[in-house]
PDB file of C-alpha atoms in Angstrom:
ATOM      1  CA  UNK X 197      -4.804  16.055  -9.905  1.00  0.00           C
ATOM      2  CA  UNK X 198      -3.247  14.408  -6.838  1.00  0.00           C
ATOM      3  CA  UNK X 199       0.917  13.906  -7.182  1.00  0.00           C
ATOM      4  CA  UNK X 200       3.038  12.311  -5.027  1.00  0.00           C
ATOM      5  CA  UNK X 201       6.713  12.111  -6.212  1.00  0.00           C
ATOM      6  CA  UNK X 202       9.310  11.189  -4.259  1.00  0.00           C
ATOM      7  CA  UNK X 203      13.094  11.334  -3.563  1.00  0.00           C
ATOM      8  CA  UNK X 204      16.031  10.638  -2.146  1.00  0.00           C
ATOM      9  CA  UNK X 205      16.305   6.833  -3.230  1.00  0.00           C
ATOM     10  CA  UNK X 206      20.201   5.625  -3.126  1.00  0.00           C
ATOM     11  CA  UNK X 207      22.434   3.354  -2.712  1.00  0.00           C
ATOM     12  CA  UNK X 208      23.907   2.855   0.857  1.00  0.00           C
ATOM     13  CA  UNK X 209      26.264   1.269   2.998  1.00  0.00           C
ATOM     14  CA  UNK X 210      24.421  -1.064   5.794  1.00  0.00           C
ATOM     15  CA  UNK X 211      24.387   1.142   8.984  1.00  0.00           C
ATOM     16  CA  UNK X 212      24.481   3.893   6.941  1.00  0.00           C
ATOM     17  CA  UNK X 213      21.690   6.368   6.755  1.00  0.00           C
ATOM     18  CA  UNK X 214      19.680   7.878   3.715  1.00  0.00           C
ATOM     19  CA  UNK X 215      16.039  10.607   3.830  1.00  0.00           C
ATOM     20  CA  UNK X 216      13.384  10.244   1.799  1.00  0.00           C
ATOM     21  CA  UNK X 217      11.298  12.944   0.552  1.00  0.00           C
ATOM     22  CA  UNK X 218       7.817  13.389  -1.108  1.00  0.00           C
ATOM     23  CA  UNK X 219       6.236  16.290  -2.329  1.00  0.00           C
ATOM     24  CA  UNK X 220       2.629  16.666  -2.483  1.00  0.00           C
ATOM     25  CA  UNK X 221       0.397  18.458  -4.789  1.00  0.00           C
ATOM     26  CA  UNK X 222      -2.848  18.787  -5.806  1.00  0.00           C
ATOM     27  CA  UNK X 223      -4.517  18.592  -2.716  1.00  0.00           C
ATOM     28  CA  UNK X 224      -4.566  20.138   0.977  1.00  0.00           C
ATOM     29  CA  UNK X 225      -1.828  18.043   2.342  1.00  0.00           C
ATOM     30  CA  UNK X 226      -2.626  19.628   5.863  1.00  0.00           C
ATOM     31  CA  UNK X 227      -5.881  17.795   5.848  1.00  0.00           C
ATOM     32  CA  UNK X 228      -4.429  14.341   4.929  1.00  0.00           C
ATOM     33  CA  UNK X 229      -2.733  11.805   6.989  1.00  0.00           C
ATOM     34  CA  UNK X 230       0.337  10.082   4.814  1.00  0.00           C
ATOM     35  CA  UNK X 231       1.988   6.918   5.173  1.00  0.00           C
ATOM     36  CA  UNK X 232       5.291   5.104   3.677  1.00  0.00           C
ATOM     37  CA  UNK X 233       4.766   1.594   2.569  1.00  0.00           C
ATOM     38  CA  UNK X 234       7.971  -0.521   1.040  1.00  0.00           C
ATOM     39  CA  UNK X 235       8.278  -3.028  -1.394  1.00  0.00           C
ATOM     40  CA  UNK X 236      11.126  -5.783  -1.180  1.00  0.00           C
ATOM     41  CA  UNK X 237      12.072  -6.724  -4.431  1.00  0.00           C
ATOM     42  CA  UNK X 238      10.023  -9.361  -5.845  1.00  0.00           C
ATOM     43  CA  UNK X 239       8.053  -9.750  -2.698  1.00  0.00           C
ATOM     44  CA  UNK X 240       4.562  -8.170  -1.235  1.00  0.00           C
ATOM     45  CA  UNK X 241       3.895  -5.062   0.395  1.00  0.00           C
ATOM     46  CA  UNK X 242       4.847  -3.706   3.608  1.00  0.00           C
ATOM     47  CA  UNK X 243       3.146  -0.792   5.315  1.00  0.00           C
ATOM     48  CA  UNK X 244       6.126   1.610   7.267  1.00  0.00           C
ATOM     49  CA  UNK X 245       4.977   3.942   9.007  1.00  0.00           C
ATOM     50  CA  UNK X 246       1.999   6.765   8.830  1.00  0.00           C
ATOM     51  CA  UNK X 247       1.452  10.560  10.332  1.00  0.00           C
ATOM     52  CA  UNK X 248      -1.841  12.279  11.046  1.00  0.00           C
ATOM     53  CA  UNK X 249      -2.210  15.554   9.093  1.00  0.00           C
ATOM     54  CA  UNK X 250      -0.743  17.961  11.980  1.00  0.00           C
ATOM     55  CA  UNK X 251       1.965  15.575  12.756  1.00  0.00           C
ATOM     56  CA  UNK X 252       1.076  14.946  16.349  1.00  0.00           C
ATOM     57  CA  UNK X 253       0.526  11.125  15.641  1.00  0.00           C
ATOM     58  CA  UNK X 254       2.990   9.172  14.174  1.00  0.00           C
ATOM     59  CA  UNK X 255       3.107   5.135  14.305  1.00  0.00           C
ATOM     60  CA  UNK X 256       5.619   2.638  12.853  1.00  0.00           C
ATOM     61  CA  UNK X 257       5.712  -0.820  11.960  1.00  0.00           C
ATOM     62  CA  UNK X 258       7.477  -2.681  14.555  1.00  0.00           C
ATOM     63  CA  UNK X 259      10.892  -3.592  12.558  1.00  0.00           C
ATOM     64  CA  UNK X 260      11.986   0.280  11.729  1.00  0.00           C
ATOM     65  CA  UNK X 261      11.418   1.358  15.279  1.00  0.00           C
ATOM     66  CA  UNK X 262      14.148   3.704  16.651  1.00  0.00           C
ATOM     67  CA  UNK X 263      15.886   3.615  13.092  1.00  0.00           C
ATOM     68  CA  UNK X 264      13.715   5.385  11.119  1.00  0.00           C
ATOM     69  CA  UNK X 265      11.637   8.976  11.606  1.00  0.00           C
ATOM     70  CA  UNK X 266       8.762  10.295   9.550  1.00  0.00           C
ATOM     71  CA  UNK X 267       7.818  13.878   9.825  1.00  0.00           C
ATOM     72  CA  UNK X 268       6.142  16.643   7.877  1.00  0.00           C
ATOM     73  CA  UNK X 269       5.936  19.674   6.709  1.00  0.00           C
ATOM     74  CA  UNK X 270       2.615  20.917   5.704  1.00  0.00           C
ATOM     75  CA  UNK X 271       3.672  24.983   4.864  1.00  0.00           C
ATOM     76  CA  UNK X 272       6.403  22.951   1.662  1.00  0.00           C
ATOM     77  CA  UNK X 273       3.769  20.500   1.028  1.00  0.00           C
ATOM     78  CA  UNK X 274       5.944  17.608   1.637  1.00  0.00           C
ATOM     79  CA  UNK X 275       6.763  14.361   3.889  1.00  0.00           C
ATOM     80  CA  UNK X 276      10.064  12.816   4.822  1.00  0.00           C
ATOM     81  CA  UNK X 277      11.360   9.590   6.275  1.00  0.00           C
ATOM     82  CA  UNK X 278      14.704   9.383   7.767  1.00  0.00           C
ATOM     83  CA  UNK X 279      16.383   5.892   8.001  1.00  0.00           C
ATOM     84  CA  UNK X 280      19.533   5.037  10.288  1.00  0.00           C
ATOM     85  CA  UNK X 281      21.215   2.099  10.952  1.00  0.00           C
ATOM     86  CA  UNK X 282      19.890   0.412   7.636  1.00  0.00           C
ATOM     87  CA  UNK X 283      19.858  -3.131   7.469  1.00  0.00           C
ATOM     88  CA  UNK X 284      20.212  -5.463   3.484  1.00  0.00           C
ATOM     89  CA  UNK X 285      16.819  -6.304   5.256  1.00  0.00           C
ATOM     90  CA  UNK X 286      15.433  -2.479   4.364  1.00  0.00           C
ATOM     91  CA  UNK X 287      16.023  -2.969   0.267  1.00  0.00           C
ATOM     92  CA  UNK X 288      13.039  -1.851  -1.103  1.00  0.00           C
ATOM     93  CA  UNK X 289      11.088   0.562  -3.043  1.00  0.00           C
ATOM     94  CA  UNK X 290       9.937   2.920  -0.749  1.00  0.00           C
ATOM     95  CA  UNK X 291       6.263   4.350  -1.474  1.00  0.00           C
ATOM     96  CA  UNK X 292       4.563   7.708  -0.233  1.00  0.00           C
ATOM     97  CA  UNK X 293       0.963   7.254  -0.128  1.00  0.00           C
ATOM     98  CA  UNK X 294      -1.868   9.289   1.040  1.00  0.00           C
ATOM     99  CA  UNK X 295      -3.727   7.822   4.387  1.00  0.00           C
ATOM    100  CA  UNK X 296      -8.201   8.099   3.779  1.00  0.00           C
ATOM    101  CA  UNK X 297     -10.345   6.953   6.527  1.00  0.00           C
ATOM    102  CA  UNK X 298     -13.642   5.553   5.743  1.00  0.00           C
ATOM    103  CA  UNK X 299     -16.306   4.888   8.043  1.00  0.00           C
ATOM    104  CA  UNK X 300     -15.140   1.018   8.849  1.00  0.00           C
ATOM    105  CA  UNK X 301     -11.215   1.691   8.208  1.00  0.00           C
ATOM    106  CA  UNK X 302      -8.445   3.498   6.296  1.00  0.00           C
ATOM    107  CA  UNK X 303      -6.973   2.911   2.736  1.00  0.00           C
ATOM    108  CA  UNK X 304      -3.974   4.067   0.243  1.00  0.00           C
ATOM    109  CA  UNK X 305      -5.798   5.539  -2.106  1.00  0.00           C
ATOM    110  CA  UNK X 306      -2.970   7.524  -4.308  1.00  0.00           C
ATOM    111  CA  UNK X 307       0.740   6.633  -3.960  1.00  0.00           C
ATOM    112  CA  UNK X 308       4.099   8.181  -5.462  1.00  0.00           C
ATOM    113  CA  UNK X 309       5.976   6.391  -8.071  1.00  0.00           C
ATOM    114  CA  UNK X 310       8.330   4.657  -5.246  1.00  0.00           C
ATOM    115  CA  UNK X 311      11.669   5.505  -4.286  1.00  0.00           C
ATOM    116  CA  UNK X 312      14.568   2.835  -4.596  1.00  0.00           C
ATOM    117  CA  UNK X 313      16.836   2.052  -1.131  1.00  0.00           C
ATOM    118  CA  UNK X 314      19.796  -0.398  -1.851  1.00  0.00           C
ATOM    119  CA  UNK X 315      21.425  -1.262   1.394  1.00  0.00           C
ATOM    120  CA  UNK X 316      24.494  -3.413   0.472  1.00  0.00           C
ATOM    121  CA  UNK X 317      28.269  -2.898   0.895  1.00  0.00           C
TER     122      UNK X 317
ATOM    123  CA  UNK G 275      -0.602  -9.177  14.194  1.00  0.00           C
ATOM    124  CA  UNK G 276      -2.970 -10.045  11.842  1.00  0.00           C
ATOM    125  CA  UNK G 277      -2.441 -12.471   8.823  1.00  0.00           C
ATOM    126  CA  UNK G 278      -3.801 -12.316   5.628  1.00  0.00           C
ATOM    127  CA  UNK G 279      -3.713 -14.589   3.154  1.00  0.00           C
ATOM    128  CA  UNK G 280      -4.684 -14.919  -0.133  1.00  0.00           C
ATOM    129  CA  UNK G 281      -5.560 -17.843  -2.948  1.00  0.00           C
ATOM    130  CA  UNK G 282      -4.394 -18.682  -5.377  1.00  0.00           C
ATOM    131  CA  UNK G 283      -0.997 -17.264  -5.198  1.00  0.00           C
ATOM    132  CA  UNK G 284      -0.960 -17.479  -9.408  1.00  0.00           C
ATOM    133  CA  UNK G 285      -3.598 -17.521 -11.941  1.00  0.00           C
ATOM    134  CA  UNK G 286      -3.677 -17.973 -15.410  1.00  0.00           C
ATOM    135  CA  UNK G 287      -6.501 -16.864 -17.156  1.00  0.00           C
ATOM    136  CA  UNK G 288      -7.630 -15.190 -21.159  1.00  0.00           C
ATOM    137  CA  UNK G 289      -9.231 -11.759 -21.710  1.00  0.00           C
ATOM    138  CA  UNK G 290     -13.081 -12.081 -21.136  1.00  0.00           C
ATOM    139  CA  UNK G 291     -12.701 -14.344 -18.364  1.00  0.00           C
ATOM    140  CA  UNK G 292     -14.538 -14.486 -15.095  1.00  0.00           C
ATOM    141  CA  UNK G 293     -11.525 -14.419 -11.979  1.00  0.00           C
ATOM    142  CA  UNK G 294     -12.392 -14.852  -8.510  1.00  0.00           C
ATOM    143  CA  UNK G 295      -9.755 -14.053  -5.706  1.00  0.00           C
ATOM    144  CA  UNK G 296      -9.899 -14.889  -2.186  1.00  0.00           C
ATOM    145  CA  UNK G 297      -8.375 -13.270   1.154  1.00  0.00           C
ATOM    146  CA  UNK G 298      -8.633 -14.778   4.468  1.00  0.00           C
ATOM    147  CA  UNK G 299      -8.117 -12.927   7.591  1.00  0.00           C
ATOM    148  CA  UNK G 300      -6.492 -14.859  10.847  1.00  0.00           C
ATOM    149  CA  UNK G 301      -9.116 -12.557  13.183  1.00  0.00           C
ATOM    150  CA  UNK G 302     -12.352 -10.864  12.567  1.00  0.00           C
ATOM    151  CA  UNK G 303     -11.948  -7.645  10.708  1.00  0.00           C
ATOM    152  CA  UNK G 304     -15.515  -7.046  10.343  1.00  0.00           C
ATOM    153  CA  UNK G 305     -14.974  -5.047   6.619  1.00  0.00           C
ATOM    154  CA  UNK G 306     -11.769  -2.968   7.211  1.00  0.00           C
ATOM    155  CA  UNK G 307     -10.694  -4.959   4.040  1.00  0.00           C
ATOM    156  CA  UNK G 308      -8.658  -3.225   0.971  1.00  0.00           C
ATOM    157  CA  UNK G 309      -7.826  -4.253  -2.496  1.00  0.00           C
ATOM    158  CA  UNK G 310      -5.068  -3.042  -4.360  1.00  0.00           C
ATOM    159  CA  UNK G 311      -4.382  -3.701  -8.395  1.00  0.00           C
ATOM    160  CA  UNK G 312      -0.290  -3.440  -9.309  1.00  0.00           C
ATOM    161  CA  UNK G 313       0.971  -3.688 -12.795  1.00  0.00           C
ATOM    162  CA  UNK G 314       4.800  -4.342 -13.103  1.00  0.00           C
ATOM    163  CA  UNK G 315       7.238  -1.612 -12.643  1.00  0.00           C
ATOM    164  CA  UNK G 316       4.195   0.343 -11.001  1.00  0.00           C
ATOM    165  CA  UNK G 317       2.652   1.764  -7.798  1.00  0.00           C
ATOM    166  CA  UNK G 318      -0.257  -0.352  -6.442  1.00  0.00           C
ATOM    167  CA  UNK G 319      -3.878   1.138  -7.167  1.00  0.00           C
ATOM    168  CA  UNK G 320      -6.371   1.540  -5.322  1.00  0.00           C
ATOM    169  CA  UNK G 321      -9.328  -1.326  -6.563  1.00  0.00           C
ATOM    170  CA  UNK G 322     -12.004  -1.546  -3.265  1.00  0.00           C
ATOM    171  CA  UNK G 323     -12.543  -0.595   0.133  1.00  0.00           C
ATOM    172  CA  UNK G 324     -14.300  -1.393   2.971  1.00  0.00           C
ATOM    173  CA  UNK G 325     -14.531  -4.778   1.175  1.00  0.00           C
ATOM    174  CA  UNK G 326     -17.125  -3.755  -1.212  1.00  0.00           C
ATOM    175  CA  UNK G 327     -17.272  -0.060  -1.886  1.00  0.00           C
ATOM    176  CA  UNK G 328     -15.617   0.799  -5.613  1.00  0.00           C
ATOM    177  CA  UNK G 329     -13.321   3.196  -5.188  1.00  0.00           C
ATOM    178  CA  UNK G 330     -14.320   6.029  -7.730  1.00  0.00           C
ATOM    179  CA  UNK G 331     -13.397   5.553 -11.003  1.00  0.00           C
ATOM    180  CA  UNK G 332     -12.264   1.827 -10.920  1.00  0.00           C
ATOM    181  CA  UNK G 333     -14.383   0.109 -13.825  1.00  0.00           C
ATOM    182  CA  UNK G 334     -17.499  -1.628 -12.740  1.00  0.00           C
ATOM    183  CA  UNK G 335     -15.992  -5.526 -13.854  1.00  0.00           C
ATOM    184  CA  UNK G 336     -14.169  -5.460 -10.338  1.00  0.00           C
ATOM    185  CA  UNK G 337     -16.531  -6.285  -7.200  1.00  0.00           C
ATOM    186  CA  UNK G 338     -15.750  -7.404  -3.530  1.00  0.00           C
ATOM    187  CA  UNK G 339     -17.484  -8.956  -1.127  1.00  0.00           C
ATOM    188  CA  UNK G 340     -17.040 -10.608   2.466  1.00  0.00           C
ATOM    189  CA  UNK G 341     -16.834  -9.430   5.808  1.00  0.00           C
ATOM    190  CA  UNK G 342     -15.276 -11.020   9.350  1.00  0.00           C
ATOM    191  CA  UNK G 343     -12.513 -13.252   8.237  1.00  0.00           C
ATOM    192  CA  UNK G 344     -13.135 -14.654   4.765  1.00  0.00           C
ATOM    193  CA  UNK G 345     -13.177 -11.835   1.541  1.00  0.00           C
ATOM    194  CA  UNK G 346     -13.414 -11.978  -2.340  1.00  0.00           C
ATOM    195  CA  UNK G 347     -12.433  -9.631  -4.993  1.00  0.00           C
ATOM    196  CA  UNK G 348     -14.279 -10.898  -8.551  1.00  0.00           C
ATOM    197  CA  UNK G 349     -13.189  -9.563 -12.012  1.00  0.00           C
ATOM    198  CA  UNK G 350     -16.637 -10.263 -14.459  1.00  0.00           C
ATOM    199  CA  UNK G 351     -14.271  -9.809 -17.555  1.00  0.00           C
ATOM    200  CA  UNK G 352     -10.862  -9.729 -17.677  1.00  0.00           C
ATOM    201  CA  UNK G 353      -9.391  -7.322 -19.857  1.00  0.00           C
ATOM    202  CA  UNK G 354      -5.820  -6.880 -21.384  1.00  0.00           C
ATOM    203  CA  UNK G 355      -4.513  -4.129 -18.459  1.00  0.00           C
ATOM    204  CA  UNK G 356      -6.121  -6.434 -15.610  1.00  0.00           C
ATOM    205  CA  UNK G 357      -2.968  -9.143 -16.002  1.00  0.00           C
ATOM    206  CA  UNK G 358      -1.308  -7.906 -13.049  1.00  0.00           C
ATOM    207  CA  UNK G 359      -0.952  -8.854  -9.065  1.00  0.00           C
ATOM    208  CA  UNK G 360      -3.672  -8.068  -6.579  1.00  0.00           C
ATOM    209  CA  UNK G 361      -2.962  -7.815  -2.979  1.00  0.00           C
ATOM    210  CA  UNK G 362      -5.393  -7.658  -0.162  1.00  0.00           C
ATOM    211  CA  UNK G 363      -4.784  -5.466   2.648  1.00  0.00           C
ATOM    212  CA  UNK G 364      -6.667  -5.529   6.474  1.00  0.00           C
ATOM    213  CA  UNK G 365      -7.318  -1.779   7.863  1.00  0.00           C
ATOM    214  CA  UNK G 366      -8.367  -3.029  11.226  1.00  0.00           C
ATOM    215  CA  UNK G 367      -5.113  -2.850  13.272  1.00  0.00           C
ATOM    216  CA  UNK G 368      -1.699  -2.091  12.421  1.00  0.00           C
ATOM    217  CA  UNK G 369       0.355  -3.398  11.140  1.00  0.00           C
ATOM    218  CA  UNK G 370      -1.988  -2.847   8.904  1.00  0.00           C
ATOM    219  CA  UNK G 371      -1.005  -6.203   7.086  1.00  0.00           C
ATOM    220  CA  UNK G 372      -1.321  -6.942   2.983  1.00  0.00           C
ATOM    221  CA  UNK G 373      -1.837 -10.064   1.257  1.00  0.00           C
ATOM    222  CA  UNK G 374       1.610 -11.918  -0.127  1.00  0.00           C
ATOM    223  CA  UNK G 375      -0.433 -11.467  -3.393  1.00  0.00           C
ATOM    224  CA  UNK G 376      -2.236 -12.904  -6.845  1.00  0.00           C
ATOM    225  CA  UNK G 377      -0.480 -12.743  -9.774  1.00  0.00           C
ATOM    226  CA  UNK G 378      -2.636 -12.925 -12.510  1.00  0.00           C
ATOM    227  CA  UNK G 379      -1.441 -14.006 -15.950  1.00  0.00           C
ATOM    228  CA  UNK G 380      -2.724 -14.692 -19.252  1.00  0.00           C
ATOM    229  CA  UNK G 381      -3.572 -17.987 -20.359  1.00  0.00           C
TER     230      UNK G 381
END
C-alpha cells in the first residue's frame, strides 16, 4: 500500500534552517509528481510547493520563495524540502503528499503523517 | 489568487443526519474542485474530486456537486468517524487554494 512518512520535523531558531524528508513506498515514485502542503496550528491548509516526477518542474507558493527548495530523488524513493531563513510565520505541520492529475485538475490523494516545524527562539 | 470559501464554518449535527456543505469560488473553476475529510491529530483524506467523482473507496454517503464558482459536498448519513473538518480545495491555478474549513461536530 502507498506510505509516505516523513522526517526531519524540529525545533528551530527563526532564521535558522531545518530539511525535511519523505520516503515513499509502495508505488513508482518516478511516475508521480509530489507536493508539500503545511498546516498552521489550529488553522487551514496551505499548499507549499510541488515537483513533477523527473524533477524538471518545480513551483512554490509565493511566501517560501527563495527560502525554501524541494527536490527529489527518485533512485532512494524519497522527497526533501529545505527551509532557510525560517520565519514564527512557517510553524506548521509540514505534509508530503502525492500530486494525481485528473482530466479537469490535480488532487492530494495520499499524504504522510506530517512533520512538525517550530520556529521560535 | 483564488479564494475559496466555505459555509458554515461549524456544524453541529447527530449520527444519521443529512449535512450539506458549501464552497464558493471567487473565479470560475469550471470543476477543478477537491474535498478533503481530516479527523484530529490526522492527515487530511482524500473525499471527491473533480467536484463529483468519489475517490475510490470513500463510502457512497459522501456526494459533490457544482461546477464554475458555487460547490457542495453532501453527507446522506452521518456516521460516528464523519465528526471531523472538511476543507475544500480549487485545482485550477496555484496557489492551489483550500477552504478555511467545516468543522463538523456532534449534536
Amino acid at each position: 500500500q502507498v506510505q509516505l512518512v516523513e522526517s526531519g520535523g524540529d525545533l528551530v531558531k527563526p532564521g535558522g534552517s531545518l530539511r525535511l524528508s519523505c520516503a515513499a513506498s509502495g508505488f513508482t515514485f518516478s511516475d508521480h509528481y509530489m507536493a508539500w502542503v503545511r498546516q498552521a496550528p489550529g488553522k487551514g491548509l496551505e499548499w507549499v510547493s510541488y515537483i513533477t516526477n523527473s524533477g524538471s518542474g518545480i513551483y512554490y507558493t509565493d511566501s517560501v520563495k527563495g527560502r525554501f527548495t524541494v527536490s527529489r530523488d527518485n533512485a532512494k524513493n524519497s522527497l526533501y524540502l529545505q527551509m532557510n531563513s525560517l520565519r514564527a510565520e512557517d510553524t506548521a505541520i509540514y505534509y508530503c503528499a502525492r500530486r494525481i492529475y485528473y482530466a479537469s485538475g490535480s488532487n492530494f490523494d495520499y499524504w504522510g503523517q506530517g512533520a512538525l516545524v517550530t520556529v521560535s527562539s | 489568487d483564488i479564494q475559496m470559501t466555505q459555509s458554515p464554518s461549524s456544524l453541529s449535527a447527530s449520527v444519521g443526519d443529512r449535512v450539506t456543505i458549501t464552497c464558493r469560488a471567487s473565479q470560475s473553476i469550471s470543476s477543478s474542485l477537491n474535498w478533503y475529510r481530516q479527523k484530529p491529530g490526522k492527515a487530511p483524506h482524500l473525499l471527491i474530486y473533480a467536484a463529483s467523482i468519489l475517490q475510490s473507496g470513500v463510502p457512497s454517503r459522501f456526494s459533490g456537486s457544482g461546477s464554475g464558482t458555487d460547490f457542495t459536498l453532501t453527507i446522506s448519513s452521518l456516521q460516528p468517524e464523519d465528526f471531523a473538518t472538511y476543507y475544500c480545495q480549487e485545482s485550477y491555478l496555484a496557489p492551489y487554494t483550500f477552504g478555511q474549513g467545516t468543522k463538523l461536530e456532534i449534536k
